[in-house]
């Protein structure tokens, strides 16, 4: 039995489909399925069923609706259950049993095929085939149609955009036109579809139709909305008027991943398999969208043709630094006559060279080097941020010309907020680095470290394209000292002045690097109670938090004042605006590890974060840490260097260096409560799986 949300609400069993009649239980079922696998508050469900004006008996009537659905499920053999949870209800589903989850799962798998455009295109078309008509047409809920349907429709539009970009990149403009004619008429205000349609027409040799389409959309925007076409549309019109060669098409529209948007740079030629891709920065100290996807350094937009605006206007192309995928800082360009305005001081995308004939194209993952993004609503770490900023803005330390000491190391446990602090301090100190502040990803998407020579080549290319003055490098998520050493003597062009300042973020202590190259260490620990409360105020709003201050402090305590846990918690609470903080604290306290996760983004979970950190350990260290976490606290006591207990001091020191233990000799070591609970929970699950029946 399958539930269908991507169209009229329906139940399907094999080829048979039953569309539900409009009713209050149908409203309830739709609201639960839209948030499948997550608790949904009773207040929200009542609004979804009756709207903002609810009867006095709404709570009792809600329970009646739940009972009716349970009886309906039992009657038709539906094994899915509706469970009561603190403050509300939850329905459990999986991709095979709910088309919305199936759609997101297929889109997520398509995103992993970005090195094979044909396969990605096929996977996205398979995902879009799950959409069966007007969303929830048989659900009479004003709240759901106001709050949920637009969000789902946006996920579909982003997938359609991606399909059209891939068709253009593969040279299949005729196929793209079939989809784009419909998309532009159904969504006349969606400028990206118009841009793709104009490009497809022009590439098909239909210049006059392309210009007519531009005039049509321009008239619509002026008459209906009173706005001009976007800069990218205007640049495309100019290119069509001039009859310019648009170059090879590159899919530059956002890529859809679990309902999130990840910006893609212009395509580059693929000549050999390249597993390099980016990883998300260490969990931020704040609740905010991933800032890396929207840098505000003044990056000029890339046109739909995969070239920079300067190239589209006939200006001199930016010098490529091979096809390194680097986004490097550069001086402020002077616009060509009639060209687009030059960006403010910041970063300029390095364009890929024109490929040789026969070269295949595939979209590029998020750049491995990019301008350090701002961290919106940065909270806490005031003393650490001030100290780090002062260190970065101090005069470069003296030393021989070929020795550029490490500026600062930010270390600490996984999810403690290292990347957020480094990026925030870089923004505060940006005036001291006119050549730009670059975030350098030191690991791939699978957590594997990038080779030092590969990183050094990318950084050298970026520094070679940098403007005058000093640059700042943030080497993010460094795995070991050998990754860093080759980068500490890199410089820009000859005579460009002092080498770049360097900030390293790492879970490791990297004591050997500090010993050989010098530097200053900032080791982060969990938030104070005041900082945790301030984060909740910033993320959830003063009104909501100060209405229940004691509950807010309880939530922070259950999260162990751990930045990554607080970030995930606030994300969940923001999607449940009607949920009381006291109810959330009770619910979270029952099983914090299972509930500190984002169901639509499984990678964002405290358990996943700890699993990835433990996965980096040598198996013997991992076994020793498991023994410590499961054993009594006395195992962590300092018993001197001659102690030959089950976990010797040398092993405990290695675990402390890896960010999994805190403090240490001469006092006892400590394991964070969430990390200890995770290890014990994982061990219980493993033991259950291996029990003999």
Tab-separated table of C-alpha atoms in Angstrom, residues 369-529:
chain	number	residue	atom	x	y	z
A	369	UNK	CA	37.945	27.011	-2.946
A	370	UNK	CA	35.504	29.879	-2.603
A	371	UNK	CA	35.211	33.251	-0.889
A	372	UNK	CA	34.680	32.729	2.822
A	373	UNK	CA	30.914	33.092	3.325
A	374	UNK	CA	29.373	35.197	6.035
A	375	UNK	CA	27.693	33.416	8.938
A	376	UNK	CA	24.281	35.047	9.431
A	377	UNK	CA	23.196	35.704	13.010
A	378	UNK	CA	26.481	34.501	14.491
A	379	UNK	CA	25.876	33.898	18.188
A	380	UNK	CA	28.222	33.281	21.107
A	381	UNK	CA	32.021	33.004	21.025
A	382	UNK	CA	32.393	36.753	21.563
A	383	UNK	CA	35.746	36.451	23.358
A	384	UNK	CA	37.074	33.860	20.920
A	385	UNK	CA	35.991	35.898	17.883
A	386	UNK	CA	37.607	39.063	19.273
A	387	UNK	CA	40.862	37.264	20.058
A	388	UNK	CA	40.983	35.576	16.658
A	389	UNK	CA	40.237	38.827	14.838
A	390	UNK	CA	42.982	40.617	16.776
A	391	UNK	CA	45.415	37.867	15.868
A	392	UNK	CA	44.529	38.050	12.174
A	393	UNK	CA	44.835	41.822	11.994
A	394	UNK	CA	48.186	41.932	13.804
A	395	UNK	CA	51.278	42.615	11.644
A	396	UNK	CA	52.722	39.494	9.969
A	397	UNK	CA	55.273	37.798	12.229
A	398	UNK	CA	58.906	38.324	11.285
A	399	UNK	CA	60.772	35.488	9.689
A	400	UNK	CA	62.806	34.470	6.656
A	401	UNK	CA	61.239	35.004	3.265
A	402	UNK	CA	60.526	31.312	2.709
A	403	UNK	CA	58.966	30.715	6.129
A	404	UNK	CA	55.386	31.783	6.636
A	405	UNK	CA	54.278	30.717	10.113
A	406	UNK	CA	50.839	29.309	10.726
A	407	UNK	CA	48.619	32.099	11.968
A	408	UNK	CA	46.054	30.208	14.047
A	409	UNK	CA	44.618	26.759	14.612
A	410	UNK	CA	40.956	26.406	15.626
A	411	UNK	CA	40.423	22.915	17.019
A	412	UNK	CA	37.797	21.023	18.953
A	413	UNK	CA	35.228	18.268	18.793
A	414	UNK	CA	33.180	17.598	15.646
A	415	UNK	CA	30.200	19.949	15.531
A	416	UNK	CA	31.628	22.392	18.047
A	417	UNK	CA	31.540	25.382	15.640
A	418	UNK	CA	35.101	25.673	14.339
A	419	UNK	CA	34.203	26.584	10.761
A	420	UNK	CA	31.621	29.145	11.854
A	421	UNK	CA	34.110	30.924	14.115
A	422	UNK	CA	36.828	30.956	11.445
A	423	UNK	CA	34.468	32.336	8.781
A	424	UNK	CA	33.016	34.933	11.144
A	425	UNK	CA	36.467	36.153	12.182
A	426	UNK	CA	37.552	36.291	8.541
A	427	UNK	CA	34.643	38.584	7.768
A	428	UNK	CA	35.438	40.804	10.731
A	429	UNK	CA	39.064	41.063	9.582
A	430	UNK	CA	38.350	41.423	5.858
A	431	UNK	CA	39.760	44.954	5.633
A	432	UNK	CA	43.183	43.526	6.511
A	433	UNK	CA	43.029	41.148	3.523
A	434	UNK	CA	42.240	43.126	0.377
A	435	UNK	CA	43.205	40.161	-1.820
A	436	UNK	CA	40.300	38.184	-0.386
A	437	UNK	CA	39.438	35.578	2.215
A	438	UNK	CA	39.267	32.056	0.784
A	439	UNK	CA	37.625	28.984	2.269
A	440	UNK	CA	39.586	25.874	1.208
A	441	UNK	CA	37.831	22.515	1.606
A	442	UNK	CA	40.360	19.955	2.839
A	443	UNK	CA	38.127	16.870	2.634
A	444	UNK	CA	35.918	15.370	-0.024
A	445	UNK	CA	32.201	14.662	0.307
A	446	UNK	CA	32.919	11.175	1.647
A	447	UNK	CA	35.192	12.557	4.372
A	448	UNK	CA	38.401	11.429	2.686
A	449	UNK	CA	41.264	13.953	2.912
A	450	UNK	CA	42.261	15.705	-0.271
A	451	UNK	CA	45.914	15.130	-1.265
A	452	UNK	CA	48.241	17.935	-0.248
A	453	UNK	CA	49.568	18.442	-3.790
A	454	UNK	CA	46.041	18.794	-5.176
A	455	UNK	CA	45.130	21.398	-2.557
A	456	UNK	CA	48.429	23.227	-3.072
A	457	UNK	CA	47.791	23.471	-6.821
A	458	UNK	CA	44.299	24.876	-6.282
A	459	UNK	CA	45.507	27.383	-3.696
A	460	UNK	CA	48.420	28.488	-5.884
A	461	UNK	CA	45.996	29.089	-8.746
A	462	UNK	CA	43.702	31.109	-6.505
A	463	UNK	CA	46.548	33.219	-5.125
A	464	UNK	CA	47.869	33.775	-8.633
A	465	UNK	CA	44.518	35.296	-9.586
A	466	UNK	CA	44.258	37.355	-6.393
A	467	UNK	CA	44.438	41.123	-6.318
A	468	UNK	CA	46.986	43.287	-4.593
A	469	UNK	CA	47.611	42.908	-0.907
A	470	UNK	CA	47.482	40.030	1.477
A	471	UNK	CA	45.029	37.111	1.343
A	472	UNK	CA	43.584	34.950	4.109
A	473	UNK	CA	43.218	31.188	3.710
A	474	UNK	CA	40.829	29.142	5.861
A	475	UNK	CA	41.945	25.526	5.556
A	476	UNK	CA	38.735	23.862	6.682
A	477	UNK	CA	38.525	20.391	8.268
A	478	UNK	CA	42.199	19.481	8.069
A	479	UNK	CA	42.791	15.786	8.745
A	480	UNK	CA	46.515	15.794	9.520
A	481	UNK	CA	49.559	18.056	9.538
A	482	UNK	CA	50.900	16.718	6.214
A	483	UNK	CA	47.938	18.324	4.438
A	484	UNK	CA	48.938	21.745	5.732
A	485	UNK	CA	52.722	21.988	5.565
A	486	UNK	CA	52.985	22.485	1.770
A	487	UNK	CA	50.549	25.403	2.038
A	488	UNK	CA	52.460	27.425	4.619
A	489	UNK	CA	55.035	28.745	2.123
A	490	UNK	CA	52.679	29.481	-0.765
A	491	UNK	CA	52.649	33.048	-2.046
A	492	UNK	CA	50.927	35.000	-4.736
A	493	UNK	CA	52.763	36.421	-7.734
A	494	UNK	CA	56.379	37.436	-7.352
A	495	UNK	CA	56.776	40.622	-5.402
A	496	UNK	CA	53.206	40.544	-4.209
A	497	UNK	CA	54.218	41.120	-0.604
A	498	UNK	CA	53.812	38.861	2.403
A	499	UNK	CA	52.324	35.427	1.993
A	500	UNK	CA	48.767	34.692	3.027
A	501	UNK	CA	47.634	34.441	6.603
A	502	UNK	CA	46.354	30.970	7.416
A	503	UNK	CA	43.570	29.735	9.676
A	504	UNK	CA	43.328	25.971	10.106
A	505	UNK	CA	40.195	24.289	11.450
A	506	UNK	CA	40.652	20.706	12.549
A	507	UNK	CA	39.306	18.144	14.965
A	508	UNK	CA	42.904	17.160	15.590
A	509	UNK	CA	45.233	18.997	17.955
A	510	UNK	CA	48.017	19.133	15.300
A	511	UNK	CA	50.630	19.661	18.014
A	512	UNK	CA	53.437	18.624	15.662
A	513	UNK	CA	52.505	21.368	13.225
A	514	UNK	CA	52.475	23.970	15.981
A	515	UNK	CA	55.834	22.726	17.230
A	516	UNK	CA	57.527	23.010	13.817
A	517	UNK	CA	55.807	26.080	12.363
A	518	UNK	CA	54.649	28.034	15.380
A	519	UNK	CA	51.256	29.616	15.694
A	520	UNK	CA	48.412	30.289	18.087
A	521	UNK	CA	45.785	27.731	19.118
A	522	UNK	CA	42.108	28.368	19.859
A	523	UNK	CA	40.466	25.200	21.174
A	524	UNK	CA	36.687	25.375	21.380
A	525	UNK	CA	34.446	23.739	23.949
A	526	UNK	CA	30.677	23.659	24.324
A	527	UNK	CA	28.622	26.816	24.754
A	528	UNK	CA	28.022	28.347	28.119
A	529	UNK	CA	24.433	28.389	29.351
